[in-house]
Amino acid sequence: MGALPSTDLKGYELLKDRVQGALDLLQEGRAVDFKRAVMWNELKQGIPKDILAMSNLRDGGIIIIGVEESDNKWNRTGMTDKQLNTYDPDDMIDHVNKYASPSLTFDVVKHTDNEGLKYLVIRAHEFEEKSFVCKRNCADELRQGAFYIRPLGKAESREVQTADEMHDLLELSAEKRTRNFMRQIQRSGFDIKTIPFEKTDIDKFDEELGGL
Amino acid sequence: MPIDIQALPEKIKENPHWRVNFRPTIHKIRINEIEALDLIKETSVKLRGWPYPFLSDDREEQILEENYIASGFDWHRHTEYWRLYSSGQFIHLFQVREKSDKDWDKKLREEAEDYILPFRKNVDLAIPGFIDILNLLYNFTEFFEFAARLCGKNLYQEELEINVELLKIKGFALIAQYPKLWRGYYPATSEKITKTWTTSPEDILAKSTELALEGAFYFLERFGWHNPPIDILKEDQEKFLSSKI
């Protein structure tokens, strides 16, 4: 069984900052998802979709377990030790990878807030060059061959539904390949010429700033 | 938490702050305000607790003008304001968080007892604030990563100018937090450090990390810290970019 590291450990400083920021704001978004405190078995079926979707998102995202919605607002409840102890990172990664192609990885970390409440945090990493596709059906949750995303401006994980969403995903992948290609070209010593800098428009740019 | 967005730039400029400005070569309409909002949502860099730049979901914290969109935020540990113009020009002002975040300032003052004070001659002169070395590196990495993402979205097709300034920081000292063991007293001797790059989108796409390191080094050297440990900072930058911190 894999032990759960804590955001208080060296090496997790920025994740701690990110989690604390999300808990301070208490606002879900494309890159932040809250779940109520439950045992792993209760979350198991739905979590691959969220992780696949966040891994297809630029910069990835975090899922914080231990925040509950009631009366249209989010409340920090934290998790009990009994609930936390049901989460094993190795099992979780194996479970999610039953549905992910190519295989993905994510961090599973404990976090304690300034009131002593405990949470489980899953940090999904953005894909390297190939976006993740679901390779297996799972009840009504997952469909083989589907790309899961976090749509622009929404805090939900769902299949790609429109041409624009598919285009955005492909474009992100293409952008990564382009940047890698540009790095290779630069390292090879090639010089790509662009339009030289014209000084004549500087005044217009200064003017629109209005002293900022 | 309603705030007066338009008053934020003046508030920020009265305090120690960063100023980041991207501008392309040719002044022309490149984007409308709706496209600009989506562009920021798609390209902001989210590698730590706070996106760069931060776009509030609160409509009161967004401004849609004829030739720019803007957003600002003033809460908790963050005070910032930015604009993206239809011309492609981007301007971002934000307070030095090591100073505006009182808890962080307090923590750095405590660390300075070991890291800085033994190296000072005039200990009676108070240090007005601190610049965390890794935070400076992360800031530069975010500036150039954001620029690269804008280039990747074809906002800029020709050369562009990137200017980064750190202002009102005379007397501020560099500091590294534990477990880094970089000790010494490196104060800013002027109110302003500034550097401008004129470069191509291709260069930014290919070398955003190197340009960010170069910027960080330039600023660290202006504090009087010469020959910073490049390999260690590069490793820290790689971890930051791969979200391994």
Coordinates of C-alpha atoms in Angstrom, one line a residue:
Chain A
M1 CA 0.0 0.0 0.0
G2 CA 1.4 3.4 -1.0
A3 CA 1.7 5.9 1.8
L4 CA 0.0 9.3 1.3
P5 CA 2.5 12.2 1.3
S6 CA 1.5 15.5 2.8
T7 CA 1.6 19.0 1.2
D8 CA 3.7 20.0 4.3
L9 CA 6.5 18.0 2.9
K10 CA 9.4 19.5 1.1
G11 CA 8.8 19.3 -2.6
Y12 CA 5.0 20.1 -2.4
E13 CA 5.3 23.8 -1.6
L14 CA 3.6 25.1 -4.7
L15 CA 0.9 22.4 -4.6
K16 CA 0.2 23.5 -1.0
D17 CA -0.1 27.1 -2.2
R18 CA -2.4 26.0 -5.0
V19 CA -4.6 24.0 -2.7
Q20 CA -4.8 26.6 -0.1
G21 CA -5.6 29.2 -2.7
A22 CA -8.5 27.0 -4.0
L23 CA -9.8 26.5 -0.4
D24 CA -9.6 30.2 0.3
L25 CA -11.5 31.1 -2.8
L26 CA -13.9 28.2 -2.5
Q27 CA -14.7 28.4 -6.1
E28 CA -14.7 25.5 -8.6
G29 CA -13.3 26.1 -12.1
R30 CA -11.9 24.3 -15.0
A31 CA -8.8 23.4 -13.0
V32 CA -10.3 23.0 -9.6
D33 CA -12.9 20.4 -8.6
F34 CA -14.4 19.8 -5.2
K35 CA -15.8 16.5 -3.9
R36 CA -17.6 15.7 -0.7
A37 CA -15.7 13.6 1.8
V38 CA -16.3 9.9 0.9
M39 CA -14.5 6.6 1.0
W40 CA -12.5 5.6 -2.1
N41 CA -15.1 3.0 -3.0
E42 CA -17.7 5.6 -3.4
L43 CA -15.6 7.8 -5.5
K44 CA -13.9 5.1 -7.5
Q45 CA -16.4 4.9 -10.4
G46 CA -16.5 8.6 -11.3
I47 CA -13.0 9.7 -10.7
P48 CA -11.4 8.4 -13.9
K49 CA -13.5 10.8 -15.9
D50 CA -12.3 13.8 -13.9
I51 CA -8.7 12.8 -14.0
L52 CA -8.8 12.1 -17.8
A53 CA -10.5 15.5 -18.3
M54 CA -8.0 17.4 -16.2
S55 CA -5.1 15.7 -17.8
N56 CA -6.4 17.0 -21.1
L57 CA -6.4 20.5 -19.7
R58 CA -3.5 23.0 -20.0
D59 CA -1.5 22.9 -16.7
G60 CA -3.7 20.1 -15.5
G61 CA -5.9 20.5 -12.4
I62 CA -6.6 19.6 -8.8
I63 CA -9.4 17.7 -7.2
I64 CA -9.9 18.4 -3.5
I65 CA -11.9 15.8 -1.6
G66 CA -13.5 17.2 1.6
V67 CA -15.5 20.2 0.4
E68 CA -19.2 19.9 0.2
E69 CA -21.9 21.9 -1.5
S70 CA -25.0 23.0 0.4
D71 CA -27.3 25.9 0.0
N72 CA -25.5 26.8 -3.3
K73 CA -22.2 27.4 -1.5
W74 CA -19.2 25.3 -0.8
N75 CA -18.2 24.4 2.7
R76 CA -15.0 23.0 3.9
T77 CA -15.8 19.8 5.9
G78 CA -12.5 18.0 5.7
M79 CA -12.2 14.2 5.8
T80 CA -12.0 11.7 8.6
D81 CA -8.9 9.6 9.1
K82 CA -11.1 6.6 8.3
Q83 CA -12.0 8.0 5.0
L84 CA -8.5 9.1 4.2
N85 CA -7.1 5.7 5.0
T86 CA -9.1 4.1 2.2
Y87 CA -7.1 6.0 -0.5
D88 CA -4.0 4.2 -1.8
P89 CA -2.2 6.1 -4.6
D90 CA -0.9 2.9 -6.3
D91 CA -4.5 1.4 -6.4
M92 CA -5.9 4.7 -7.6
I93 CA -3.3 5.0 -10.4
D94 CA -3.9 1.4 -11.5
H95 CA -7.7 1.9 -11.4
V96 CA -7.6 5.1 -13.5
N97 CA -5.2 3.6 -16.0
K98 CA -7.7 0.9 -16.8
Y99 CA -9.4 3.6 -18.7
A100 CA -6.6 5.9 -19.9
S101 CA -4.6 5.7 -23.1
P102 CA -1.8 6.4 -23.1
S103 CA -1.1 5.7 -19.4
L104 CA -1.2 8.7 -17.1
T105 CA 0.1 9.6 -13.7
F106 CA -1.1 11.9 -11.0
D107 CA -0.2 12.9 -7.5
V108 CA -2.3 11.9 -4.4
V109 CA -1.5 14.1 -1.4
K110 CA -3.0 14.9 2.0
H111 CA -3.5 18.5 2.9
T112 CA -4.3 20.0 6.3
D113 CA -5.8 23.5 6.3
N114 CA -5.2 26.2 8.9
E115 CA -8.2 25.0 10.9
G116 CA -6.8 21.5 11.1
L117 CA -9.3 20.0 8.6
K118 CA -7.8 17.2 6.4
Y119 CA -8.3 16.8 2.7
L120 CA -7.2 14.5 0.0
V121 CA -5.8 16.2 -3.1
I122 CA -5.4 14.7 -6.5
R123 CA -3.2 16.6 -8.9
A124 CA -3.7 15.7 -12.6
H125 CA -0.8 16.5 -14.9
E126 CA -1.3 18.0 -18.3
F127 CA -0.5 15.5 -21.1
E128 CA 2.9 15.6 -22.7
E129 CA 2.2 15.5 -26.5
K130 CA -0.7 13.1 -26.9
S131 CA -4.0 13.9 -25.3
F132 CA -5.7 11.1 -23.3
V133 CA -8.5 9.0 -24.7
C134 CA -10.7 6.7 -22.8
K135 CA -9.9 3.1 -23.7
R136 CA -12.7 1.2 -22.0
N137 CA -16.4 1.6 -21.2
C138 CA -17.5 1.9 -17.6
A139 CA -21.2 1.7 -16.9
D140 CA -22.7 5.1 -17.7
E141 CA -19.6 7.0 -16.7
L142 CA -17.1 6.4 -19.4
R143 CA -17.2 5.6 -23.1
Q144 CA -14.5 3.8 -25.0
G145 CA -12.9 6.2 -27.6
A146 CA -14.2 9.4 -25.9
F147 CA -12.0 12.4 -25.1
Y148 CA -12.9 13.9 -21.8
I149 CA -12.4 17.6 -21.2
R150 CA -13.1 20.5 -18.8
P151 CA -15.1 22.9 -21.0
L152 CA -14.1 26.5 -21.1
G153 CA -15.6 28.4 -18.2
K154 CA -17.3 25.4 -16.6
A155 CA -16.5 23.2 -13.7
E156 CA -17.5 19.9 -15.1
S157 CA -15.9 16.9 -16.8
R158 CA -17.5 15.6 -19.9
E159 CA -16.9 14.3 -23.4
V160 CA -16.0 16.6 -26.2
Q161 CA -19.3 17.7 -27.7
T162 CA -18.5 20.3 -30.3
A163 CA -16.1 20.8 -33.2
D164 CA -14.6 23.8 -31.4
E165 CA -13.8 21.7 -28.3
M166 CA -12.1 19.1 -30.4
H167 CA -10.3 21.8 -32.2
D168 CA -9.1 23.3 -28.9
L169 CA -7.8 20.0 -27.7
L170 CA -6.0 19.2 -31.0
E171 CA -4.6 22.8 -31.1
L172 CA -3.1 22.4 -27.6
S173 CA -1.5 19.2 -28.7
A174 CA -0.3 20.9 -31.9
E175 CA 1.1 23.8 -29.9
K176 CA 3.1 21.5 -27.8
R177 CA 4.5 19.7 -30.8
T178 CA 5.3 23.1 -32.4
R179 CA 7.2 24.3 -29.4
N180 CA 9.2 21.1 -29.2
F181 CA 9.9 21.4 -33.0
M182 CA 11.0 25.1 -32.5
R183 CA 13.3 24.0 -29.7
Q184 CA 14.9 21.4 -31.9
I185 CA 15.3 23.8 -34.8
Q186 CA 17.0 26.4 -32.5
R187 CA 19.3 23.8 -31.0
S188 CA 20.3 22.7 -34.5
G189 CA 21.5 26.3 -35.1
F190 CA 18.9 27.3 -37.7
D191 CA 17.7 30.9 -37.6
I192 CA 14.1 31.6 -38.5
K193 CA 13.7 35.2 -39.8
T194 CA 10.7 37.2 -38.8
I195 CA 9.5 40.7 -39.6
P196 CA 12.0 43.1 -38.0
F197 CA 10.9 45.4 -35.2
E198 CA 9.5 48.7 -36.5
K199 CA 10.0 51.5 -34.1
T200 CA 7.3 53.7 -35.7
D201 CA 4.3 52.2 -33.8
I202 CA 5.8 52.6 -30.3
D203 CA 4.0 55.9 -29.8
K204 CA 0.7 54.3 -30.5
F205 CA 1.4 51.5 -28.0
D206 CA 2.5 54.1 -25.4
E207 CA -0.6 56.2 -26.0
E208 CA -3.0 53.4 -25.5
L209 CA -1.4 52.5 -22.1
G210 CA -2.4 55.9 -20.8
G211 CA 0.4 56.1 -18.3
L212 CA 0.1 52.5 -16.9
Chain B
M1 CA -15.9 41.6 -2.2
P2 CA -16.6 44.5 -4.6
I3 CA -13.5 46.6 -5.5
D4 CA -12.8 49.6 -7.5
I5 CA -10.9 48.1 -10.4
Q6 CA -10.0 51.4 -12.0
A7 CA -8.3 52.5 -8.8
L8 CA -6.1 49.5 -8.6
P9 CA -3.2 50.6 -10.9
E10 CA -2.6 53.7 -8.7
K11 CA -2.7 51.7 -5.5
I12 CA -0.3 49.1 -7.0
K13 CA 2.1 51.8 -8.3
E14 CA 2.4 53.4 -4.9
N15 CA 3.9 50.1 -3.5
P16 CA 6.7 47.8 -4.5
H17 CA 5.5 46.1 -7.7
W18 CA 6.2 44.3 -10.9
R19 CA 5.3 45.7 -14.3
V20 CA 5.2 43.4 -17.3
N21 CA 4.5 44.6 -20.8
F22 CA 4.3 42.7 -24.1
R23 CA 3.9 44.7 -27.3
P24 CA 4.1 43.5 -30.9
T25 CA 5.7 45.5 -33.8
I26 CA 2.7 46.8 -35.7
H27 CA -0.2 48.5 -34.1
K28 CA -3.3 47.0 -35.6
I29 CA -6.5 45.3 -34.5
R30 CA -5.7 41.6 -33.8
I31 CA -8.5 40.5 -31.5
N32 CA -11.9 41.6 -30.2
E33 CA -12.8 41.7 -26.5
I34 CA -14.7 38.4 -26.4
E35 CA -11.8 36.6 -28.2
A36 CA -9.4 38.3 -25.7
L37 CA -11.4 36.9 -22.7
D38 CA -11.3 33.4 -24.1
L39 CA -7.6 33.8 -25.0
I40 CA -6.7 34.7 -21.4
K41 CA -8.8 31.8 -20.1
E42 CA -6.9 29.4 -22.4
T43 CA -3.4 30.7 -21.9
S44 CA -3.1 31.8 -18.3
V45 CA -0.4 29.9 -16.5
K46 CA -1.7 27.8 -13.6
L47 CA 1.4 26.2 -12.1
R48 CA 0.8 27.3 -8.5
G49 CA -1.7 28.9 -6.2
W50 CA -2.5 31.8 -8.4
P51 CA -2.9 31.9 -12.2
Y52 CA -0.8 34.2 -14.3
P53 CA -2.6 36.4 -15.1
F54 CA -5.6 36.0 -12.9
L55 CA -9.0 36.5 -14.6
S56 CA -11.7 36.8 -12.1
D57 CA -15.1 35.1 -12.8
D58 CA -16.8 38.0 -11.1
R59 CA -18.1 40.4 -13.7
E60 CA -17.4 43.3 -11.3
E61 CA -13.7 42.4 -11.5
Q62 CA -13.7 42.5 -15.3
I63 CA -13.7 45.4 -17.7
L64 CA -14.6 45.2 -21.3
E65 CA -13.7 48.5 -23.1
E66 CA -13.7 49.4 -26.7
N67 CA -10.0 48.6 -27.2
Y68 CA -9.1 46.4 -24.3
I69 CA -10.2 44.0 -21.6
A70 CA -9.0 44.3 -18.1
S71 CA -9.3 42.5 -14.8
G72 CA -8.1 43.3 -11.3
F73 CA -8.1 41.7 -8.0
D74 CA -7.4 43.0 -4.5
W75 CA -8.0 40.4 -1.8
H76 CA -6.1 38.4 0.7
R77 CA -2.5 38.1 -0.6
H78 CA -2.9 39.4 -4.1
T79 CA -3.2 42.8 -5.6
E80 CA -3.0 43.0 -9.4
Y81 CA -4.4 44.6 -12.5
W82 CA -3.9 43.8 -16.2
R83 CA -5.1 44.8 -19.6
L84 CA -5.0 43.0 -22.9
Y85 CA -5.6 45.4 -25.8
S86 CA -7.1 44.6 -29.2
S87 CA -3.7 45.6 -30.6
G88 CA -2.1 42.6 -28.7
Q89 CA -0.4 44.8 -26.2
F90 CA -0.5 43.3 -22.7
I91 CA 0.3 45.2 -19.5
H92 CA 0.3 43.7 -16.0
L93 CA 0.9 45.4 -12.7
F94 CA 1.1 43.4 -9.5
Q95 CA 2.4 44.1 -6.0
V96 CA 5.5 42.3 -4.7
R97 CA 3.7 39.6 -2.8
E98 CA 6.6 39.0 -0.5
K99 CA 5.7 42.5 0.9
S100 CA 2.0 42.7 0.4
D101 CA 1.4 39.3 2.1
K102 CA 2.0 40.2 5.7
D103 CA 2.4 36.5 6.8
W104 CA 5.0 35.9 4.2
D105 CA 6.9 39.2 5.0
K106 CA 6.9 38.1 8.7
K107 CA 8.3 34.7 7.8
L108 CA 11.0 36.1 5.6
R109 CA 12.0 38.5 8.4
E110 CA 12.5 35.6 10.7
E111 CA 14.5 33.7 8.1
A112 CA 16.6 36.8 7.5
E113 CA 18.0 36.5 11.1
D114 CA 20.0 33.5 9.9
Y115 CA 20.3 34.1 6.2
I116 CA 21.0 37.8 5.9
L117 CA 21.7 39.7 9.2
P118 CA 25.1 38.0 9.9
F119 CA 26.3 39.5 6.6
R120 CA 25.3 43.1 7.2
K121 CA 27.5 45.8 8.4
N122 CA 24.9 48.4 9.4
V123 CA 22.4 46.3 11.3
D124 CA 20.5 49.4 12.5
L125 CA 19.2 50.1 9.1
A126 CA 15.9 48.3 8.6
I127 CA 15.4 46.2 5.5
P128 CA 12.2 47.4 3.9
G129 CA 11.3 44.1 2.3
F130 CA 12.5 40.9 0.6
I131 CA 12.5 39.3 -2.8
D132 CA 12.3 35.5 -2.6
I133 CA 14.8 34.1 -5.1
L134 CA 12.7 31.2 -6.2
N135 CA 9.6 33.3 -6.4
L136 CA 11.5 35.7 -8.7
L137 CA 12.5 32.7 -10.9
Y138 CA 8.9 31.4 -10.9
N139 CA 7.6 34.9 -11.9
F140 CA 9.9 35.1 -14.8
T141 CA 9.0 31.6 -15.9
E142 CA 5.3 32.5 -15.8
F143 CA 5.9 35.8 -17.8
F144 CA 7.7 33.9 -20.6
E145 CA 5.4 30.9 -20.5
F146 CA 2.4 33.2 -20.9
A147 CA 4.1 35.0 -23.8
A148 CA 4.9 31.7 -25.4
R149 CA 1.3 30.6 -25.1
L150 CA 0.1 33.8 -26.7
C151 CA 2.6 33.3 -29.5
G152 CA 1.3 29.7 -29.8
K153 CA -2.2 31.1 -30.3
N154 CA -0.8 33.4 -33.1
L155 CA -1.6 36.6 -31.3
Y156 CA 1.9 37.8 -32.4
Q157 CA 3.2 37.0 -35.8
E158 CA 6.1 39.4 -35.9
E159 CA 8.8 40.4 -33.5
L160 CA 7.6 41.7 -30.1
E161 CA 9.1 43.6 -27.2
I162 CA 8.9 42.2 -23.7
N163 CA 9.7 44.5 -20.9
V164 CA 9.8 43.5 -17.2
E165 CA 10.3 46.0 -14.4
L166 CA 10.5 45.7 -10.6
L167 CA 9.8 49.0 -9.0
K168 CA 10.0 50.8 -5.6
I169 CA 12.3 48.1 -4.3
K170 CA 15.3 50.2 -3.0
G171 CA 16.8 48.4 0.0
F172 CA 14.9 45.2 -0.6
A173 CA 17.1 42.2 -0.1
L174 CA 17.3 38.8 -1.8
I175 CA 16.4 35.9 0.3
A176 CA 16.2 32.1 -0.1
Q177 CA 13.9 30.2 2.1
Y178 CA 14.8 27.0 3.8
P179 CA 16.0 24.4 2.7
K180 CA 18.0 26.5 0.3
L181 CA 21.1 27.6 2.0
W182 CA 22.0 30.7 0.0
R183 CA 23.2 33.2 2.6
G184 CA 24.4 36.8 2.1
Y185 CA 23.2 40.3 2.0
Y186 CA 22.2 41.4 -1.5
P187 CA 20.1 44.6 -1.4
A188 CA 18.7 46.6 -4.3
T189 CA 20.5 49.8 -4.5
S190 CA 18.0 51.5 -6.8
E191 CA 14.3 51.8 -6.9
K192 CA 14.0 50.1 -10.3
I193 CA 15.3 47.1 -12.2
T194 CA 14.3 46.8 -15.8
K195 CA 15.1 44.7 -18.8
T196 CA 13.6 44.6 -22.3
W197 CA 13.8 41.8 -24.9
T198 CA 13.1 42.3 -28.5
T199 CA 12.5 38.8 -29.9
S200 CA 10.6 36.7 -32.3
P201 CA 7.6 34.5 -31.5
E202 CA 9.6 31.6 -32.8
D203 CA 12.4 32.4 -30.3
I204 CA 9.9 32.6 -27.5
L205 CA 8.2 29.4 -28.4
A206 CA 11.6 27.6 -28.6
K207 CA 13.4 29.3 -25.7
S208 CA 10.8 30.6 -23.2
T209 CA 12.5 28.7 -20.3
E210 CA 16.0 30.0 -21.2
L211 CA 14.7 33.5 -21.6
A212 CA 13.0 33.3 -18.2
L213 CA 16.3 32.1 -16.7
E214 CA 18.2 34.9 -18.4
G215 CA 15.7 37.4 -17.0
A216 CA 15.9 36.0 -13.5
F217 CA 19.7 36.0 -13.6
Y218 CA 19.8 39.6 -14.9
F219 CA 17.6 40.7 -12.0
L220 CA 19.5 38.7 -9.4
E221 CA 22.7 40.2 -10.6
R222 CA 21.2 43.7 -10.2
F223 CA 20.8 42.9 -6.5
G224 CA 24.5 42.3 -6.4
W225 CA 24.3 38.5 -6.4
H226 CA 26.8 37.5 -9.1
N227 CA 27.1 34.0 -10.5
P228 CA 23.9 32.6 -9.1
P229 CA 24.0 28.7 -9.2
I230 CA 22.6 28.1 -12.7
D231 CA 22.2 24.4 -12.5
I232 CA 20.2 24.5 -9.3
L233 CA 17.9 27.3 -10.5
K234 CA 17.4 25.5 -13.8
E235 CA 16.4 22.3 -11.9
D236 CA 14.0 24.3 -9.8
Q237 CA 12.5 25.8 -12.9
E238 CA 12.1 22.4 -14.5
K239 CA 10.3 21.1 -11.4
F240 CA 8.1 24.2 -11.5
L241 CA 7.1 23.8 -15.1
S242 CA 6.4 20.1 -14.7
S243 CA 4.3 20.8 -11.6
K244 CA 6.6 18.7 -9.4
I245 CA 6.7 21.2 -6.6

